Amino acid sequence: MGRSNHSSHPLLVVILLHVLWISPGYASAADKHAKDFYIIYLGDGPGNGDEAINTHVNLLSSLDISLEEAQERMVYSYTKVFNAFAAKLSPHEAKKMMEMEEVLGVFKNRYRQLHTTKSWDFVGLPLTAKRHLKAERDVIIGVLDTGITPDSESFQDHGLGPSPAKWKGSCGPYKNFTGCNNKLIGAKFFKADGNLPNGEDRSPLDIDGHGTHTSSTAAGVLVANASLYGLASGTARGAVPSARVAMYKVCWAKAGCADMDILAGFEAAIHDGVDIISISIGGPIADYSSDSISVGSFHAVRKGILTVASAGNDGPSSGSVTNHEPWILTVAASGIDRTFKSQIDLGNGKSFSGMGISMFKPKAKSYPLVSGVDAAKTKDDQYLARYCFSDYLDRKKVKGNVMVCKMGGAGVESTIKRYGGAGAILVSDQYLDNAQIFMTPATSVNSSIGDVIYRYVNSSRSPSAVIQKTREVRIPAPFVASFSSRGPNPGSIRLLKPDIAAPGIDILAAFTLKRSLTGLDGDTQFSKFTILSGTSMACPHAAGVAAYVKSFHPDWSPAAIKSAIITSAKPISRRVNKDAEFAYGGGQVNPRRAASPGLVYDMEDISYVQFLCGEGYNATTLAPLVGSRSINCSSIVPGIGHDSLNYPTIQLTLRTAKASTMAVFRRRVTNVGPPASVYNATVTAPKGVEITVEPMSLSFTKASQKRSFKVVVKAKQMTPGKILSGLLVWKSQRHSVRSPVVIYSPSSD
Ligand SMILES: *[C@@H]1O[C@H](CO)[C@@H](O)[C@H](O)[C@H]1NC(C)=O
Ligand SMILES: *[C@@H]1O[C@H](CO)[C@@H](O)[C@H](O)[C@H]1NC(C)=O
Ligand SMILES: *[C@@H]1O[C@H](CO)[C@@H](O)[C@H](O)[C@H]1NC(C)=O
Ligand SMILES: *[C@@H]1O[C@H](CO)[C@@H](O)[C@H](O)[C@H]1NC(C)=O
Ligand SMILES: *[C@@H]1O[C@H](CO)[C@@H](O)[C@H](O)[C@H]1NC(C)=O
Ligand SMILES: *[C@@H]1O[C@H](CO)[C@@H](O)[C@H](O)[C@H]1NC(C)=O
Ligand SMILES: *[C@@H]1O[C@H](CO)[C@@H](O)[C@H](O)[C@H]1NC(C)=O
């Protein structure tokens, strides 16, 4: 069979082309002396400039490498925010490095992937929402992505003054890059491995479209009359149209996003003075201290910068959530109240509605309808021809016809177009909640509709069909995207992830004209705006909300901003989302309420270390994060309560499904609402669970006052794999501060 390049996972294939990239793989494993890039962490915080670089080169040359060669092999010297370097080493050399006294950790560089207006009105941030324009102009969002399209209308700077005084970033000049302005105030690129893919320049220019899309979602200016060939038309804009954008290009066509480049991107963003970092990239699940996004975002939070990251597109599998650190705001993708459908009219008078975007108006009233099986080259080819894979189809049996194909891989429409087909009906049961853009008349239907169509093809002498041009359709929302990665958190049983859901299905935002809409061979569709889906698109929505909150409260800590966003979220119904909080965390972002949460669960950075100690990390494994081996987990004041965190959500994972479990969670809230306020606790406990809060009432007499309370959760035995949803709400006359309380029984005991 051997068609391993044809995944049976349609979205996966789609995103390999649209939103995700696969790593190229490095030197062949056959070469024993093959060298790879490694990241080497050293102690004692950032050294200063040249001196630190010299130390790095000297350290490297102590491996019996000449000074010249050491200089050549070293691709990064990180000296601004943390002390580390990246260099090409053999496995043996890496091992030797690890044994050196001054080395805190050595990690092999890996490649990560991208997680790939209307949506703002839907979440309740209309154009007319109250804004803090003066402060908003001082907020800088740093985006780590595929680069940016500087001449896009979304990044024009009409009416914006010069960059905020704190800004230390820069912007080229670069070849083929028209440059920055008062909106796009910085752009840098990071590419250490030297393999520049075809069509890419050494510049932050976006030739993929992903980075342009995410940046404009977070902070694009208003662009009237934006649409994709008339679909989704309206005014495109980001959450904070007056905020500034800085692009850090760390992802490259086909190559993906290297850990060492991501780390360099974080360092530059932190040093340049961004306020919020948005990163729609994820990768293989790693532990908290070896993951470049984890390390980079930890240094960011210590400098008061919140990192907002996508949860991943590996749903609905359980435990698939990535970027699950307690200091990151982890964002799931939800649907808004519109989708894109095309009507299929069969020759027998029946009509069905298919998913996806096809901008083509049919030229004829109907076309012969042929199934892939019936268009096979030979009998032996029938099995794979059902998927309409090009090698198995007889071109003559495709020409002029509408094909019905089982969805087996990307690029089927490219084949149909190349063979002169009139369109394609793709049958699939996965990911029918987001609209794929097609390069030929095409649409997706589920297998029950597919069966009806196949039966019609089989039973009629001259079956025919036509696929109409796509229309916008209203649907009930919000709901969580099937592709959005789910909890439980693979990094810790004590921490609920994802944190929040934000729109990530069929999002219209700015794009590049350097790439066709599908990226497939033969696609001639280009547009300045396009529709994309992914947690990649949800992340900048939440980053934009974080910037919106920051514009009202410039002095809030990352933990306070996170808390405000999570506790103000709009509940999402459990009924249509069986994974409950593991799908949506606190619920759907609710920007205006997030700016006025009443109370926040704030946190000091030391809590994160206490949490990690509680998770079994020790001086050695914590070193790359904190920059030294000095943490003594036994002497560090143990964190408070079951999870050591003052987190705005609560998760209790049962130790065994058979016995009952009890845990005490300690929390402390800070009054950020009216000085004199009284909050009463309202608790909702699911069946079999007892939740008590003590005290049940908190009274405040001034601003910034803190009050502590404890939550005791007792759960009886429950079915393995089950998630129960409880709730704690602190209510005052003006505010409701919502914290989900999740009780989970792991599937494997
Ligand atoms: C950069 O500019 C050169 C010269 O104008 C052109 O040939 C090349 O295709 C451009 N590259 C990109 C990525 O646009
Ligand atoms: C929007 O576009 C349509 C058609 O392209 C045009 O008729 C209309 O005047 C435009 N509206 C604005 C506000 O530019
Ligand atoms: C297929 O789609 C139709 C129409 O949207 C729906 O009524 C039906 O329940 C779906 N079937 C499955 C198996 O999802
Ligand atoms: C249609 O006919 C093909 C053989 O030509 C068969 O494999 C398939 O199961 C039939 N489908 C239905 C829905 O009857
Ligand atoms: C720290 O943890 C690692 C991984 O769990 C373990 O291999 C190592 O022995 C521990 N070190 C100390 C000093 O306990
Ligand atoms: C860590 O702290 C404990 C308790 O204070 C102490 O007994 C132990 O010696 C310390 N370990 C190190 C390596 O300093
Ligand atoms: C809180 O509870 C107290 C005592 O039960 C009650 O008097 C008060 O009105 C409540 N406040 C609010 C805001 O619900």
Short mmCIF file of N, CA and C in Angstrom, two decimals, residues 161-246:
data_model
loop_
_atom_site.label_atom_id
_atom_site.label_comp_id
_atom_site.label_asym_id
_atom_site.label_seq_id
_atom_site.Cartn_x
_atom_site.Cartn_y
_atom_site.Cartn_z
N GLY A 161 1.69 57.94 16.80
CA GLY A 161 2.93 58.68 17.03
C GLY A 161 4.12 57.74 17.07
N PRO A 162 5.29 58.27 17.40
CA PRO A 162 6.49 57.45 17.47
C PRO A 162 6.38 56.31 18.48
N SER A 163 7.27 55.34 18.39
CA SER A 163 7.28 54.18 19.30
C SER A 163 7.36 54.64 20.74
N PRO A 164 6.81 53.84 21.67
CA PRO A 164 6.93 54.18 23.09
C PRO A 164 8.42 54.33 23.46
N ALA A 165 8.68 55.18 24.43
CA ALA A 165 10.06 55.50 24.81
C ALA A 165 10.85 54.27 25.24
N LYS A 166 10.17 53.29 25.85
CA LYS A 166 10.87 52.10 26.35
C LYS A 166 11.39 51.18 25.24
N TRP A 167 10.96 51.41 24.02
CA TRP A 167 11.27 50.48 22.92
C TRP A 167 12.74 50.50 22.54
N LYS A 168 13.37 49.32 22.53
CA LYS A 168 14.78 49.22 22.19
C LYS A 168 15.02 48.37 20.95
N GLY A 169 13.94 48.01 20.26
CA GLY A 169 14.07 47.11 19.12
C GLY A 169 14.53 47.81 17.86
N SER A 170 14.61 47.04 16.79
CA SER A 170 15.06 47.61 15.52
C SER A 170 14.40 46.90 14.35
N CYS A 171 14.73 47.35 13.14
CA CYS A 171 14.03 46.83 11.96
C CYS A 171 14.90 46.97 10.73
N GLY A 172 15.87 46.12 10.58
CA GLY A 172 16.64 46.06 9.35
C GLY A 172 17.56 47.24 9.12
N PRO A 173 17.75 47.71 7.87
CA PRO A 173 16.99 47.35 6.67
C PRO A 173 17.31 45.93 6.16
N TYR A 174 16.32 45.35 5.51
CA TYR A 174 16.47 44.03 4.91
C TYR A 174 16.10 44.12 3.43
N LYS A 175 16.69 43.23 2.67
CA LYS A 175 16.38 43.12 1.25
C LYS A 175 14.90 42.74 1.08
N ASN A 176 14.24 43.34 0.14
CA ASN A 176 12.84 43.00 -0.20
C ASN A 176 11.86 43.26 0.95
N PHE A 177 12.24 44.02 1.93
CA PHE A 177 11.35 44.27 3.07
C PHE A 177 11.17 45.77 3.13
N THR A 178 9.92 46.22 2.91
CA THR A 178 9.72 47.66 2.74
C THR A 178 9.97 48.45 4.01
N GLY A 179 10.02 47.76 5.15
CA GLY A 179 10.44 48.46 6.37
C GLY A 179 9.32 48.65 7.38
N CYS A 180 9.71 49.17 8.53
CA CYS A 180 8.76 49.35 9.63
C CYS A 180 8.18 50.75 9.62
N ASN A 181 7.23 50.97 10.51
CA ASN A 181 6.61 52.29 10.66
C ASN A 181 6.17 52.42 12.12
N ASN A 182 5.27 53.33 12.41
CA ASN A 182 4.86 53.52 13.81
C ASN A 182 3.86 52.47 14.29
N LYS A 183 3.43 51.58 13.40
CA LYS A 183 2.56 50.46 13.80
C LYS A 183 3.43 49.21 13.98
N LEU A 184 4.10 48.84 12.91
CA LEU A 184 5.04 47.71 12.95
C LEU A 184 6.38 48.32 13.36
N ILE A 185 6.68 48.27 14.67
CA ILE A 185 7.83 49.05 15.12
C ILE A 185 9.13 48.24 15.15
N GLY A 186 9.03 46.94 14.95
CA GLY A 186 10.26 46.15 14.93
C GLY A 186 10.06 44.89 14.13
N ALA A 187 11.12 44.41 13.50
CA ALA A 187 11.06 43.14 12.79
C ALA A 187 12.47 42.56 12.74
N LYS A 188 12.59 41.31 13.18
CA LYS A 188 13.89 40.64 13.16
C LYS A 188 13.69 39.21 12.67
N PHE A 189 14.76 38.61 12.21
CA PHE A 189 14.63 37.20 11.82
C PHE A 189 15.73 36.40 12.49
N PHE A 190 15.47 35.12 12.70
CA PHE A 190 16.41 34.23 13.36
C PHE A 190 16.48 32.94 12.57
N LYS A 191 17.68 32.64 12.07
CA LYS A 191 17.84 31.44 11.25
C LYS A 191 19.29 31.03 11.37
N ALA A 192 19.56 30.06 12.25
CA ALA A 192 20.96 29.72 12.52
C ALA A 192 21.45 28.53 11.72
N ASP A 193 20.54 27.69 11.22
CA ASP A 193 21.04 26.46 10.61
C ASP A 193 21.49 26.62 9.16
N GLY A 194 21.32 27.81 8.63
CA GLY A 194 21.91 28.09 7.32
C GLY A 194 21.17 27.58 6.10
N ASN A 195 20.27 26.61 6.28
CA ASN A 195 19.58 26.07 5.10
C ASN A 195 18.41 26.97 4.74
N LEU A 196 18.65 27.97 3.93
CA LEU A 196 17.58 28.90 3.57
C LEU A 196 16.69 28.24 2.53
N PRO A 197 15.40 28.05 2.85
CA PRO A 197 14.53 27.37 1.89
C PRO A 197 14.34 28.21 0.63
N ASN A 198 13.98 27.54 -0.44
CA ASN A 198 13.71 28.23 -1.71
C ASN A 198 12.72 29.35 -1.51
N GLY A 199 13.00 30.48 -2.10
CA GLY A 199 12.03 31.56 -2.07
C GLY A 199 12.12 32.43 -0.84
N GLU A 200 12.93 32.02 0.15
CA GLU A 200 13.04 32.83 1.36
C GLU A 200 14.31 33.68 1.29
N ASP A 201 14.20 34.89 1.76
CA ASP A 201 15.36 35.76 1.89
C ASP A 201 15.75 35.82 3.35
N ARG A 202 16.96 36.28 3.63
CA ARG A 202 17.34 36.51 5.02
C ARG A 202 16.70 37.82 5.46
N SER A 203 15.43 37.73 5.78
CA SER A 203 14.66 38.92 6.17
C SER A 203 13.41 38.46 6.91
N PRO A 204 12.76 39.35 7.64
CA PRO A 204 11.53 38.96 8.35
C PRO A 204 10.29 38.93 7.46
N LEU A 205 10.48 38.96 6.15
CA LEU A 205 9.33 38.95 5.25
C LEU A 205 8.58 37.63 5.35
N ASP A 206 7.27 37.70 5.36
CA ASP A 206 6.41 36.52 5.48
C ASP A 206 6.03 36.01 4.10
N ILE A 207 6.53 34.85 3.73
CA ILE A 207 6.08 34.31 2.44
C ILE A 207 5.09 33.16 2.65
N ASP A 208 4.71 32.92 3.89
CA ASP A 208 3.74 31.87 4.20
C ASP A 208 2.36 32.45 4.46
N GLY A 209 2.29 33.57 5.15
CA GLY A 209 1.01 34.19 5.47
C GLY A 209 0.59 34.02 6.92
N HIS A 210 1.13 32.98 7.58
CA HIS A 210 0.73 32.67 8.96
C HIS A 210 1.03 33.82 9.92
N GLY A 211 2.25 34.36 9.85
CA GLY A 211 2.65 35.44 10.78
C GLY A 211 1.90 36.73 10.51
N THR A 212 1.60 36.99 9.25
CA THR A 212 0.83 38.18 8.89
C THR A 212 -0.58 38.04 9.46
N HIS A 213 -1.14 36.84 9.36
CA HIS A 213 -2.49 36.55 9.84
C HIS A 213 -2.56 36.71 11.37
N THR A 214 -1.64 36.09 12.10
CA THR A 214 -1.69 36.14 13.57
C THR A 214 -1.44 37.57 14.06
N SER A 215 -0.48 38.28 13.47
CA SER A 215 -0.18 39.64 13.92
C SER A 215 -1.36 40.57 13.70
N SER A 216 -2.03 40.42 12.56
CA SER A 216 -3.14 41.33 12.29
C SER A 216 -4.34 40.98 13.15
N THR A 217 -4.47 39.71 13.55
CA THR A 217 -5.55 39.33 14.46
C THR A 217 -5.35 39.98 15.82
N ALA A 218 -4.11 40.01 16.30
CA ALA A 218 -3.86 40.59 17.61
C ALA A 218 -3.99 42.10 17.58
N ALA A 219 -3.39 42.74 16.58
CA ALA A 219 -3.28 44.19 16.68
C ALA A 219 -3.39 44.92 15.35
N GLY A 220 -3.97 44.30 14.34
CA GLY A 220 -4.12 44.98 13.05
C GLY A 220 -4.99 46.23 13.17
N VAL A 221 -4.70 47.24 12.34
CA VAL A 221 -5.56 48.43 12.34
C VAL A 221 -6.82 48.10 11.56
N LEU A 222 -7.78 49.01 11.60
CA LEU A 222 -9.05 48.78 10.91
C LEU A 222 -8.84 48.79 9.40
N VAL A 223 -9.35 47.78 8.73
CA VAL A 223 -9.34 47.77 7.27
C VAL A 223 -10.77 47.53 6.82
N ALA A 224 -11.37 48.59 6.25
CA ALA A 224 -12.76 48.49 5.84
C ALA A 224 -12.87 47.56 4.64
N ASN A 225 -14.01 46.88 4.54
CA ASN A 225 -14.30 46.12 3.34
C ASN A 225 -13.33 44.97 3.10
N ALA A 226 -12.79 44.38 4.15
CA ALA A 226 -11.91 43.23 3.97
C ALA A 226 -12.78 42.00 3.74
N SER A 227 -12.33 41.11 2.90
CA SER A 227 -13.07 39.86 2.70
C SER A 227 -12.19 38.90 1.92
N LEU A 228 -12.65 37.66 1.85
CA LEU A 228 -12.01 36.68 0.99
C LEU A 228 -12.95 36.49 -0.20
N TYR A 229 -12.64 37.11 -1.31
CA TYR A 229 -13.51 37.06 -2.49
C TYR A 229 -14.97 37.34 -2.11
N GLY A 230 -15.18 38.30 -1.23
CA GLY A 230 -16.55 38.66 -0.86
C GLY A 230 -17.08 37.89 0.33
N LEU A 231 -16.42 36.81 0.74
CA LEU A 231 -16.87 36.05 1.91
C LEU A 231 -16.34 36.71 3.18
N ALA A 232 -17.10 36.55 4.27
CA ALA A 232 -16.70 37.06 5.59
C ALA A 232 -16.40 38.54 5.54
N SER A 233 -17.13 39.28 4.70
CA SER A 233 -16.75 40.67 4.49
C SER A 233 -17.12 41.53 5.68
N GLY A 234 -16.37 42.58 5.87
CA GLY A 234 -16.57 43.49 6.98
C GLY A 234 -15.28 44.22 7.23
N THR A 235 -15.23 44.88 8.39
CA THR A 235 -14.02 45.60 8.75
C THR A 235 -13.09 44.66 9.50
N ALA A 236 -11.94 44.42 8.94
CA ALA A 236 -10.96 43.56 9.64
C ALA A 236 -10.21 44.41 10.65
N ARG A 237 -9.93 43.84 11.82
CA ARG A 237 -9.16 44.60 12.82
C ARG A 237 -8.67 43.66 13.90
N GLY A 238 -7.65 44.11 14.60
CA GLY A 238 -7.16 43.37 15.75
C GLY A 238 -7.88 43.82 17.00
N ALA A 239 -7.54 43.20 18.14
CA ALA A 239 -8.17 43.56 19.41
C ALA A 239 -7.78 44.96 19.82
N VAL A 240 -6.53 45.30 19.59
CA VAL A 240 -6.01 46.59 20.03
C VAL A 240 -5.39 47.29 18.81
N PRO A 241 -6.24 47.93 17.99
CA PRO A 241 -5.75 48.52 16.74
C PRO A 241 -4.70 49.60 16.94
N SER A 242 -4.59 50.14 18.14
CA SER A 242 -3.59 51.19 18.35
C SER A 242 -2.29 50.67 18.96
N ALA A 243 -2.29 49.38 19.33
CA ALA A 243 -1.07 48.83 19.93
C ALA A 243 -0.02 48.63 18.84
N ARG A 244 1.21 48.44 19.26
CA ARG A 244 2.31 48.28 18.30
C ARG A 244 2.63 46.80 18.14
N VAL A 245 3.21 46.49 16.98
CA VAL A 245 3.56 45.10 16.68
C VAL A 245 5.07 45.00 16.42
N ALA A 246 5.67 43.95 16.97
CA ALA A 246 7.06 43.65 16.65
C ALA A 246 7.11 42.18 16.23
#
